[in-house]
PDB file of N, CA and C in Angstrom:
ATOM      1  N   UNK A  52     -28.093  -5.503   8.517  1.00  0.00           N
ATOM      2  CA  UNK A  52     -26.635  -5.408   8.082  1.00  0.00           C
ATOM      3  C   UNK A  52     -26.026  -4.133   8.687  1.00  0.00           C
ATOM      4  N   UNK A  53     -24.933  -4.241   9.297  1.00  0.00           N
ATOM      5  CA  UNK A  53     -24.232  -3.156   9.930  1.00  0.00           C
ATOM      6  C   UNK A  53     -23.396  -2.316   8.826  1.00  0.00           C
ATOM      7  N   UNK A  54     -23.186  -1.064   9.075  1.00  0.00           N
ATOM      8  CA  UNK A  54     -22.403  -0.279   8.224  1.00  0.00           C
ATOM      9  C   UNK A  54     -21.205   0.261   9.059  1.00  0.00           C
ATOM     10  N   UNK A  55     -19.962   0.116   8.395  1.00  0.00           N
ATOM     11  CA  UNK A  55     -18.736   0.614   9.121  1.00  0.00           C
ATOM     12  C   UNK A  55     -18.170   1.652   8.215  1.00  0.00           C
ATOM     13  N   UNK A  56     -17.723   2.821   8.789  1.00  0.00           N
ATOM     14  CA  UNK A  56     -17.021   3.842   8.075  1.00  0.00           C
ATOM     15  C   UNK A  56     -15.560   3.828   8.595  1.00  0.00           C
ATOM     16  N   UNK A  57     -14.581   3.760   7.665  1.00  0.00           N
ATOM     17  CA  UNK A  57     -13.252   3.852   7.981  1.00  0.00           C
ATOM     18  C   UNK A  57     -12.514   4.924   7.248  1.00  0.00           C
ATOM     19  N   UNK A  58     -11.422   5.456   7.801  1.00  0.00           N
ATOM     20  CA  UNK A  58     -10.625   6.421   7.069  1.00  0.00           C
ATOM     21  C   UNK A  58      -9.434   5.704   6.542  1.00  0.00           C
ATOM     22  N   UNK A  59      -9.010   6.085   5.290  1.00  0.00           N
ATOM     23  CA  UNK A  59      -7.977   5.481   4.621  1.00  0.00           C
ATOM     24  C   UNK A  59      -7.358   6.507   3.651  1.00  0.00           C
ATOM     25  N   UNK A  60      -6.050   6.439   3.536  1.00  0.00           N
ATOM     26  CA  UNK A  60      -5.368   7.345   2.574  1.00  0.00           C
ATOM     27  C   UNK A  60      -5.940   7.181   1.156  1.00  0.00           C
ATOM     28  N   UNK A  61      -6.223   8.293   0.494  1.00  0.00           N
ATOM     29  CA  UNK A  61      -6.791   8.224  -0.841  1.00  0.00           C
ATOM     30  C   UNK A  61      -6.014   7.370  -1.850  1.00  0.00           C
ATOM     31  N   UNK A  62      -4.704   7.505  -1.899  1.00  0.00           N
ATOM     32  CA  UNK A  62      -3.855   6.744  -2.795  1.00  0.00           C
ATOM     33  C   UNK A  62      -3.897   5.254  -2.414  1.00  0.00           C
ATOM     34  N   UNK A  63      -3.861   4.888  -1.136  1.00  0.00           N
ATOM     35  CA  UNK A  63      -3.988   3.509  -0.740  1.00  0.00           C
ATOM     36  C   UNK A  63      -5.325   2.882  -1.103  1.00  0.00           C
ATOM     37  N   UNK A  64      -6.429   3.692  -0.972  1.00  0.00           N
ATOM     38  CA  UNK A  64      -7.751   3.212  -1.314  1.00  0.00           C
ATOM     39  C   UNK A  64      -7.774   2.961  -2.841  1.00  0.00           C
ATOM     40  N   UNK A  65      -7.227   3.861  -3.613  1.00  0.00           N
ATOM     41  CA  UNK A  65      -7.239   3.651  -5.085  1.00  0.00           C
ATOM     42  C   UNK A  65      -6.534   2.403  -5.458  1.00  0.00           C
ATOM     43  N   UNK A  66      -5.307   2.207  -4.835  1.00  0.00           N
ATOM     44  CA  UNK A  66      -4.496   1.030  -5.191  1.00  0.00           C
ATOM     45  C   UNK A  66      -5.337  -0.284  -4.815  1.00  0.00           C
ATOM     46  N   UNK A  67      -5.986  -0.245  -3.664  1.00  0.00           N
ATOM     47  CA  UNK A  67      -6.780  -1.394  -3.196  1.00  0.00           C
ATOM     48  C   UNK A  67      -7.873  -1.671  -4.147  1.00  0.00           C
ATOM     49  N   UNK A  68      -8.574  -0.590  -4.593  1.00  0.00           N
ATOM     50  CA  UNK A  68      -9.673  -0.812  -5.503  1.00  0.00           C
ATOM     51  C   UNK A  68      -9.292  -1.461  -6.786  1.00  0.00           C
ATOM     52  N   UNK A  69      -8.143  -1.021  -7.351  1.00  0.00           N
ATOM     53  CA  UNK A  69      -7.587  -1.652  -8.559  1.00  0.00           C
ATOM     54  C   UNK A  69      -7.282  -3.126  -8.300  1.00  0.00           C
ATOM     55  N   UNK A  70      -6.556  -3.474  -7.251  1.00  0.00           N
ATOM     56  CA  UNK A  70      -6.242  -4.844  -6.988  1.00  0.00           C
ATOM     57  C   UNK A  70      -7.531  -5.645  -6.822  1.00  0.00           C
ATOM     58  N   UNK A  71      -8.471  -5.165  -5.995  1.00  0.00           N
ATOM     59  CA  UNK A  71      -9.685  -5.970  -5.699  1.00  0.00           C
ATOM     60  C   UNK A  71     -10.467  -6.154  -6.993  1.00  0.00           C
ATOM     61  N   UNK A  72     -10.536  -5.113  -7.851  1.00  0.00           N
ATOM     62  CA  UNK A  72     -11.218  -5.202  -9.118  1.00  0.00           C
ATOM     63  C   UNK A  72     -10.629  -6.301  -9.945  1.00  0.00           C
ATOM     64  N   UNK A  73      -9.244  -6.447 -10.000  1.00  0.00           N
ATOM     65  CA  UNK A  73      -8.694  -7.462 -10.744  1.00  0.00           C
ATOM     66  C   UNK A  73      -8.998  -8.857 -10.206  1.00  0.00           C
ATOM     67  N   UNK A  74      -9.285  -8.910  -8.873  1.00  0.00           N
ATOM     68  CA  UNK A  74      -9.641 -10.200  -8.228  1.00  0.00           C
ATOM     69  C   UNK A  74     -11.178 -10.429  -8.288  1.00  0.00           C
ATOM     70  N   UNK A  75     -11.880  -9.498  -8.977  1.00  0.00           N
ATOM     71  CA  UNK A  75     -13.382  -9.627  -8.995  1.00  0.00           C
ATOM     72  C   UNK A  75     -14.042  -9.281  -7.736  1.00  0.00           C
ATOM     73  N   UNK A  76     -13.401  -8.485  -6.900  1.00  0.00           N
ATOM     74  CA  UNK A  76     -14.087  -8.017  -5.637  1.00  0.00           C
ATOM     75  C   UNK A  76     -14.211  -6.586  -5.608  1.00  0.00           C
ATOM     76  N   UNK A  77     -15.188  -6.119  -4.689  1.00  0.00           N
ATOM     77  CA  UNK A  77     -15.199  -4.692  -4.370  1.00  0.00           C
ATOM     78  C   UNK A  77     -14.642  -4.436  -2.990  1.00  0.00           C
ATOM     79  N   UNK A  78     -14.489  -3.304  -2.580  1.00  0.00           N
ATOM     80  CA  UNK A  78     -13.895  -2.971  -1.228  1.00  0.00           C
ATOM     81  C   UNK A  78     -14.583  -3.687  -0.172  1.00  0.00           C
ATOM     82  N   UNK A  79     -16.013  -3.661  -0.209  1.00  0.00           N
ATOM     83  CA  UNK A  79     -16.820  -4.186   0.816  1.00  0.00           C
ATOM     84  C   UNK A  79     -16.616  -5.740   0.993  1.00  0.00           C
ATOM     85  N   UNK A  80     -16.580  -6.369  -0.192  1.00  0.00           N
ATOM     86  CA  UNK A  80     -16.389  -7.823  -0.195  1.00  0.00           C
ATOM     87  C   UNK A  80     -14.998  -8.141   0.324  1.00  0.00           C
ATOM     88  N   UNK A  81     -13.985  -7.450  -0.167  1.00  0.00           N
ATOM     89  CA  UNK A  81     -12.642  -7.663   0.271  1.00  0.00           C
ATOM     90  C   UNK A  81     -12.496  -7.535   1.742  1.00  0.00           C
ATOM     91  N   UNK A  82     -13.113  -6.508   2.340  1.00  0.00           N
ATOM     92  CA  UNK A  82     -13.073  -6.240   3.801  1.00  0.00           C
ATOM     93  C   UNK A  82     -13.752  -7.436   4.486  1.00  0.00           C
ATOM     94  N   UNK A  83     -14.908  -7.828   3.989  1.00  0.00           N
ATOM     95  CA  UNK A  83     -15.612  -9.042   4.570  1.00  0.00           C
ATOM     96  C   UNK A  83     -14.818 -10.262   4.603  1.00  0.00           C
ATOM     97  N   UNK A  84     -14.045 -10.479   3.477  1.00  0.00           N
ATOM     98  CA  UNK A  84     -13.121 -11.626   3.379  1.00  0.00           C
ATOM     99  C   UNK A  84     -12.089 -11.567   4.463  1.00  0.00           C
ATOM    100  N   UNK A  85     -11.458 -10.382   4.637  1.00  0.00           N
ATOM    101  CA  UNK A  85     -10.555 -10.173   5.686  1.00  0.00           C
ATOM    102  C   UNK A  85     -11.076 -10.470   7.105  1.00  0.00           C
ATOM    103  N   UNK A  86     -12.281  -9.910   7.383  1.00  0.00           N
ATOM    104  CA  UNK A  86     -12.871 -10.135   8.649  1.00  0.00           C
ATOM    105  C   UNK A  86     -13.215 -11.645   8.916  1.00  0.00           C
ATOM    106  N   UNK A  87     -13.760 -12.297   7.891  1.00  0.00           N
ATOM    107  CA  UNK A  87     -14.048 -13.715   8.027  1.00  0.00           C
ATOM    108  C   UNK A  87     -12.850 -14.542   8.244  1.00  0.00           C
ATOM    109  N   UNK A  88     -11.736 -14.288   7.548  1.00  0.00           N
ATOM    110  CA  UNK A  88     -10.528 -14.970   7.742  1.00  0.00           C
ATOM    111  C   UNK A  88      -9.929 -14.744   9.109  1.00  0.00           C
ATOM    112  N   UNK A  89      -9.982 -13.414   9.584  1.00  0.00           N
ATOM    113  CA  UNK A  89      -9.523 -13.172  10.924  1.00  0.00           C
ATOM    114  C   UNK A  89     -10.246 -13.960  11.977  1.00  0.00           C
ATOM    115  N   UNK A  90     -11.555 -14.032  11.801  1.00  0.00           N
ATOM    116  CA  UNK A  90     -12.414 -14.802  12.748  1.00  0.00           C
ATOM    117  C   UNK A  90     -12.088 -16.316  12.683  1.00  0.00           C
ATOM    118  N   UNK A  91     -11.870 -16.816  11.564  1.00  0.00           N
ATOM    119  CA  UNK A  91     -11.558 -18.237  11.335  1.00  0.00           C
ATOM    120  C   UNK A  91     -10.202 -18.634  11.953  1.00  0.00           C
ATOM    121  N   UNK A  92      -9.211 -17.687  11.802  1.00  0.00           N
ATOM    122  CA  UNK A  92      -7.917 -18.049  12.253  1.00  0.00           C
ATOM    123  C   UNK A  92      -7.673 -17.482  13.719  1.00  0.00           C
ATOM    124  N   UNK A  93      -8.638 -16.760  14.219  1.00  0.00           N
ATOM    125  CA  UNK A  93      -8.428 -16.272  15.576  1.00  0.00           C
ATOM    126  C   UNK A  93      -7.413 -15.197  15.674  1.00  0.00           C
ATOM    127  N   UNK A  94      -7.239 -14.408  14.663  1.00  0.00           N
ATOM    128  CA  UNK A  94      -6.219 -13.266  14.620  1.00  0.00           C
ATOM    129  C   UNK A  94      -6.097 -12.807  13.197  1.00  0.00           C
ATOM    130  N   UNK A  95      -5.130 -11.888  13.010  1.00  0.00           N
ATOM    131  CA  UNK A  95      -4.904 -11.295  11.700  1.00  0.00           C
ATOM    132  C   UNK A  95      -4.391 -12.498  10.762  1.00  0.00           C
ATOM    133  N   UNK A  96      -5.032 -12.610   9.562  1.00  0.00           N
ATOM    134  CA  UNK A  96      -4.739 -13.709   8.680  1.00  0.00           C
ATOM    135  C   UNK A  96      -3.410 -13.657   7.926  1.00  0.00           C
ATOM    136  N   UNK A  97      -2.458 -12.881   8.433  1.00  0.00           N
ATOM    137  CA  UNK A  97      -1.105 -12.750   7.821  1.00  0.00           C
ATOM    138  C   UNK A  97      -0.188 -12.257   8.891  1.00  0.00           C
ATOM    139  N   UNK A  98       1.075 -12.460   8.604  1.00  0.00           N
ATOM    140  CA  UNK A  98       2.116 -12.049   9.616  1.00  0.00           C
ATOM    141  C   UNK A  98       2.237 -10.534   9.606  1.00  0.00           C
ATOM    142  N   UNK A  99       2.264  -9.926  10.673  1.00  0.00           N
ATOM    143  CA  UNK A  99       2.554  -8.546  10.781  1.00  0.00           C
ATOM    144  C   UNK A  99       3.960  -8.342  11.439  1.00  0.00           C
ATOM    145  N   UNK A 100       4.863  -7.716  10.736  1.00  0.00           N
ATOM    146  CA  UNK A 100       6.202  -7.654  11.159  1.00  0.00           C
ATOM    147  C   UNK A 100       6.874  -6.370  10.761  1.00  0.00           C
ATOM    148  N   UNK A 101       7.953  -5.951  11.434  1.00  0.00           N
ATOM    149  CA  UNK A 101       8.722  -4.846  11.005  1.00  0.00           C
ATOM    150  C   UNK A 101       9.798  -5.271  10.018  1.00  0.00           C
ATOM    151  N   UNK A 102       9.950  -6.624   9.873  1.00  0.00           N
ATOM    152  CA  UNK A 102      10.988  -7.113   8.964  1.00  0.00           C
ATOM    153  C   UNK A 102      10.503  -7.008   7.566  1.00  0.00           C
ATOM    154  N   UNK A 103      11.391  -6.495   6.670  1.00  0.00           N
ATOM    155  CA  UNK A 103      11.098  -6.249   5.277  1.00  0.00           C
ATOM    156  C   UNK A 103      11.829  -7.346   4.496  1.00  0.00           C
ATOM    157  N   UNK A 104      11.100  -7.904   3.529  1.00  0.00           N
ATOM    158  CA  UNK A 104      11.691  -8.947   2.697  1.00  0.00           C
ATOM    159  C   UNK A 104      12.767  -8.278   1.862  1.00  0.00           C
ATOM    160  N   UNK A 105      14.089  -8.747   1.982  1.00  0.00           N
ATOM    161  CA  UNK A 105      15.134  -8.138   1.266  1.00  0.00           C
ATOM    162  C   UNK A 105      14.964  -8.213  -0.311  1.00  0.00           C
ATOM    163  N   UNK A 106      14.144  -9.022  -0.832  1.00  0.00           N
ATOM    164  CA  UNK A 106      13.901  -9.118  -2.251  1.00  0.00           C
ATOM    165  C   UNK A 106      13.316  -7.780  -2.750  1.00  0.00           C
ATOM    166  N   UNK A 107      12.491  -7.121  -1.855  1.00  0.00           N
ATOM    167  CA  UNK A 107      11.801  -5.888  -2.311  1.00  0.00           C
ATOM    168  C   UNK A 107      12.644  -4.685  -1.995  1.00  0.00           C
ATOM    169  N   UNK A 108      13.959  -4.693  -2.051  1.00  0.00           N
ATOM    170  CA  UNK A 108      14.833  -3.549  -1.879  1.00  0.00           C
ATOM    171  C   UNK A 108      14.719  -2.624  -3.072  1.00  0.00           C
ATOM    172  N   UNK A 109      15.195  -1.485  -2.834  1.00  0.00           N
ATOM    173  CA  UNK A 109      15.069  -0.371  -3.878  1.00  0.00           C
ATOM    174  C   UNK A 109      15.703  -0.889  -5.220  1.00  0.00           C
ATOM    175  N   UNK A 110      16.891  -1.474  -5.124  1.00  0.00           N
ATOM    176  CA  UNK A 110      17.533  -1.855  -6.331  1.00  0.00           C
ATOM    177  C   UNK A 110      16.715  -2.888  -7.091  1.00  0.00           C
ATOM    178  N   UNK A 111      16.176  -3.962  -6.478  1.00  0.00           N
ATOM    179  CA  UNK A 111      15.410  -4.898  -7.163  1.00  0.00           C
ATOM    180  C   UNK A 111      14.143  -4.388  -7.707  1.00  0.00           C
ATOM    181  N   UNK A 112      13.527  -3.448  -7.041  1.00  0.00           N
ATOM    182  CA  UNK A 112      12.263  -2.797  -7.583  1.00  0.00           C
ATOM    183  C   UNK A 112      12.622  -1.990  -8.853  1.00  0.00           C
ATOM    184  N   UNK A 113      13.762  -1.308  -8.900  1.00  0.00           N
ATOM    185  CA  UNK A 113      14.188  -0.597 -10.120  1.00  0.00           C
ATOM    186  C   UNK A 113      14.388  -1.547 -11.314  1.00  0.00           C
ATOM    187  N   UNK A 114      15.088  -2.709 -11.036  1.00  0.00           N
ATOM    188  CA  UNK A 114      15.275  -3.650 -12.100  1.00  0.00           C
ATOM    189  C   UNK A 114      13.910  -4.279 -12.597  1.00  0.00           C
ATOM    190  N   UNK A 115      13.027  -4.497 -11.726  1.00  0.00           N
ATOM    191  CA  UNK A 115      11.682  -5.038 -12.003  1.00  0.00           C
ATOM    192  C   UNK A 115      10.911  -4.010 -12.876  1.00  0.00           C
ATOM    193  N   UNK A 116      10.947  -2.766 -12.371  1.00  0.00           N
ATOM    194  CA  UNK A 116      10.210  -1.708 -13.164  1.00  0.00           C
ATOM    195  C   UNK A 116      10.828  -1.584 -14.557  1.00  0.00           C
ATOM    196  N   UNK A 117      12.061  -1.669 -14.708  1.00  0.00           N
ATOM    197  CA  UNK A 117      12.736  -1.540 -16.027  1.00  0.00           C
ATOM    198  C   UNK A 117      12.337  -2.711 -16.888  1.00  0.00           C
ATOM    199  N   UNK A 118      12.304  -3.889 -16.288  1.00  0.00           N
ATOM    200  CA  UNK A 118      11.986  -5.136 -17.056  1.00  0.00           C
ATOM    201  C   UNK A 118      10.508  -5.047 -17.540  1.00  0.00           C
ATOM    202  N   UNK A 119       9.669  -4.522 -16.708  1.00  0.00           N
ATOM    203  CA  UNK A 119       8.200  -4.321 -17.012  1.00  0.00           C
ATOM    204  C   UNK A 119       8.099  -3.369 -18.236  1.00  0.00           C
ATOM    205  N   UNK A 120       8.882  -2.320 -18.093  1.00  0.00           N
ATOM    206  CA  UNK A 120       8.894  -1.225 -19.128  1.00  0.00           C
ATOM    207  C   UNK A 120       9.295  -1.778 -20.513  1.00  0.00           C
ATOM    208  N   UNK A 121      10.475  -2.591 -20.507  1.00  0.00           N
ATOM    209  CA  UNK A 121      11.043  -3.217 -21.599  1.00  0.00           C
ATOM    210  C   UNK A 121      10.019  -4.149 -22.212  1.00  0.00           C
ATOM    211  N   UNK A 122       9.389  -4.992 -21.382  1.00  0.00           N
ATOM    212  CA  UNK A 122       8.422  -5.985 -21.878  1.00  0.00           C
ATOM    213  C   UNK A 122       7.240  -5.292 -22.557  1.00  0.00           C
ATOM    214  N   UNK A 123       6.791  -4.207 -21.927  1.00  0.00           N
ATOM    215  CA  UNK A 123       5.622  -3.440 -22.548  1.00  0.00           C
ATOM    216  C   UNK A 123       6.010  -2.867 -23.850  1.00  0.00           C
ATOM    217  N   UNK A 124       7.304  -2.566 -24.094  1.00  0.00           N
ATOM    218  CA  UNK A 124       7.714  -2.047 -25.316  1.00  0.00           C
ATOM    219  C   UNK A 124       8.110  -3.084 -26.351  1.00  0.00           C
ATOM    220  N   UNK A 125       7.926  -4.397 -26.000  1.00  0.00           N
ATOM    221  CA  UNK A 125       8.268  -5.523 -26.860  1.00  0.00           C
ATOM    222  C   UNK A 125       9.739  -5.878 -26.960  1.00  0.00           C
ATOM    223  N   UNK A 126      10.553  -5.308 -25.973  1.00  0.00           N
ATOM    224  CA  UNK A 126      11.955  -5.589 -25.932  1.00  0.00           C
ATOM    225  C   UNK A 126      12.328  -6.721 -25.089  1.00  0.00           C
ATOM    226  N   UNK A 127      11.880  -7.902 -25.478  1.00  0.00           N
ATOM    227  CA  UNK A 127      12.178  -9.165 -24.701  1.00  0.00           C
ATOM    228  C   UNK A 127      12.273 -10.327 -25.579  1.00  0.00           C
ATOM    229  N   UNK A 128      12.959 -11.414 -25.170  1.00  0.00           N
ATOM    230  CA  UNK A 128      13.096 -12.557 -25.939  1.00  0.00           C
ATOM    231  C   UNK A 128      12.255 -13.661 -25.231  1.00  0.00           C
ATOM    232  N   UNK A 129      11.496 -14.399 -26.080  1.00  0.00           N
ATOM    233  CA  UNK A 129      10.652 -15.448 -25.536  1.00  0.00           C
ATOM    234  C   UNK A 129      11.151 -16.827 -26.017  1.00  0.00           C
ATOM    235  N   UNK A 130      11.334 -17.703 -25.061  1.00  0.00           N
ATOM    236  CA  UNK A 130      11.878 -19.029 -25.445  1.00  0.00           C
ATOM    237  C   UNK A 130      10.943 -20.075 -24.712  1.00  0.00           C
ATOM    238  N   UNK A 131      10.732 -21.175 -25.448  1.00  0.00           N
ATOM    239  CA  UNK A 131      10.056 -22.242 -24.887  1.00  0.00           C
ATOM    240  C   UNK A 131      10.869 -23.039 -23.975  1.00  0.00           C
ATOM    241  N   UNK A 132      10.357 -23.923 -23.093  1.00  0.00           N
ATOM    242  CA  UNK A 132      11.090 -24.712 -22.235  1.00  0.00           C
ATOM    243  C   UNK A 132      12.102 -25.608 -23.003  1.00  0.00           C
ATOM    244  N   UNK A 133      11.571 -26.110 -24.145  1.00  0.00           N
ATOM    245  CA  UNK A 133      12.392 -26.998 -24.998  1.00  0.00           C
ATOM    246  C   UNK A 133      13.608 -26.182 -25.579  1.00  0.00           C
ATOM    247  N   UNK A 134      13.399 -25.018 -25.945  1.00  0.00           N
ATOM    248  CA  UNK A 134      14.495 -24.171 -26.477  1.00  0.00           C
ATOM    249  C   UNK A 134      15.432 -23.844 -25.405  1.00  0.00           C
ATOM    250  N   UNK A 135      15.067 -23.643 -24.181  1.00  0.00           N
ATOM    251  CA  UNK A 135      15.956 -23.339 -23.062  1.00  0.00           C
ATOM    252  C   UNK A 135      16.776 -24.528 -22.758  1.00  0.00           C
ATOM    253  N   UNK A 136      16.197 -25.746 -22.766  1.00  0.00           N
ATOM    254  CA  UNK A 136      16.848 -26.961 -22.567  1.00  0.00           C
ATOM    255  C   UNK A 136      17.922 -27.229 -23.556  1.00  0.00           C
ATOM    256  N   UNK A 137      17.616 -26.918 -24.838  1.00  0.00           N
ATOM    257  CA  UNK A 137      18.645 -27.044 -25.986  1.00  0.00           C
ATOM    258  C   UNK A 137      19.830 -26.145 -25.727  1.00  0.00           C
ATOM    259  N   UNK A 138      19.547 -24.948 -25.165  1.00  0.00           N
ATOM    260  CA  UNK A 138      20.598 -23.941 -24.976  1.00  0.00           C
ATOM    261  C   UNK A 138      21.587 -24.445 -23.888  1.00  0.00           C
ATOM    262  N   UNK A 139      21.084 -25.293 -22.925  1.00  0.00           N
ATOM    263  CA  UNK A 139      21.920 -25.789 -21.852  1.00  0.00           C
ATOM    264  C   UNK A 139      23.013 -26.754 -22.375  1.00  0.00           C
ATOM    265  N   UNK A 140      22.679 -27.481 -23.474  1.00  0.00           N
ATOM    266  CA  UNK A 140      23.535 -28.502 -24.049  1.00  0.00           C
ATOM    267  C   UNK A 140      24.669 -27.926 -24.912  1.00  0.00           C
TER     268      UNK A 140
END
């Protein structure tokens, strides 16, 4: 088995570890998945671009963060699909 050492920003590493843990992976397994997918696809397994999805603009992120905060504080209304359909009528 070969060992690879890479340098990565501390904050980026922490965020990746949290994400991978939620997925049931560790950093080494996640990296191996990336390498295997790269080999299978004959390139990077996702699009690399300078284009930014407009959905993720600063304004939308602020609204999303506020919504998450309100939800965590219990400040939301929950409706079933049936209730929403009734409201349409």
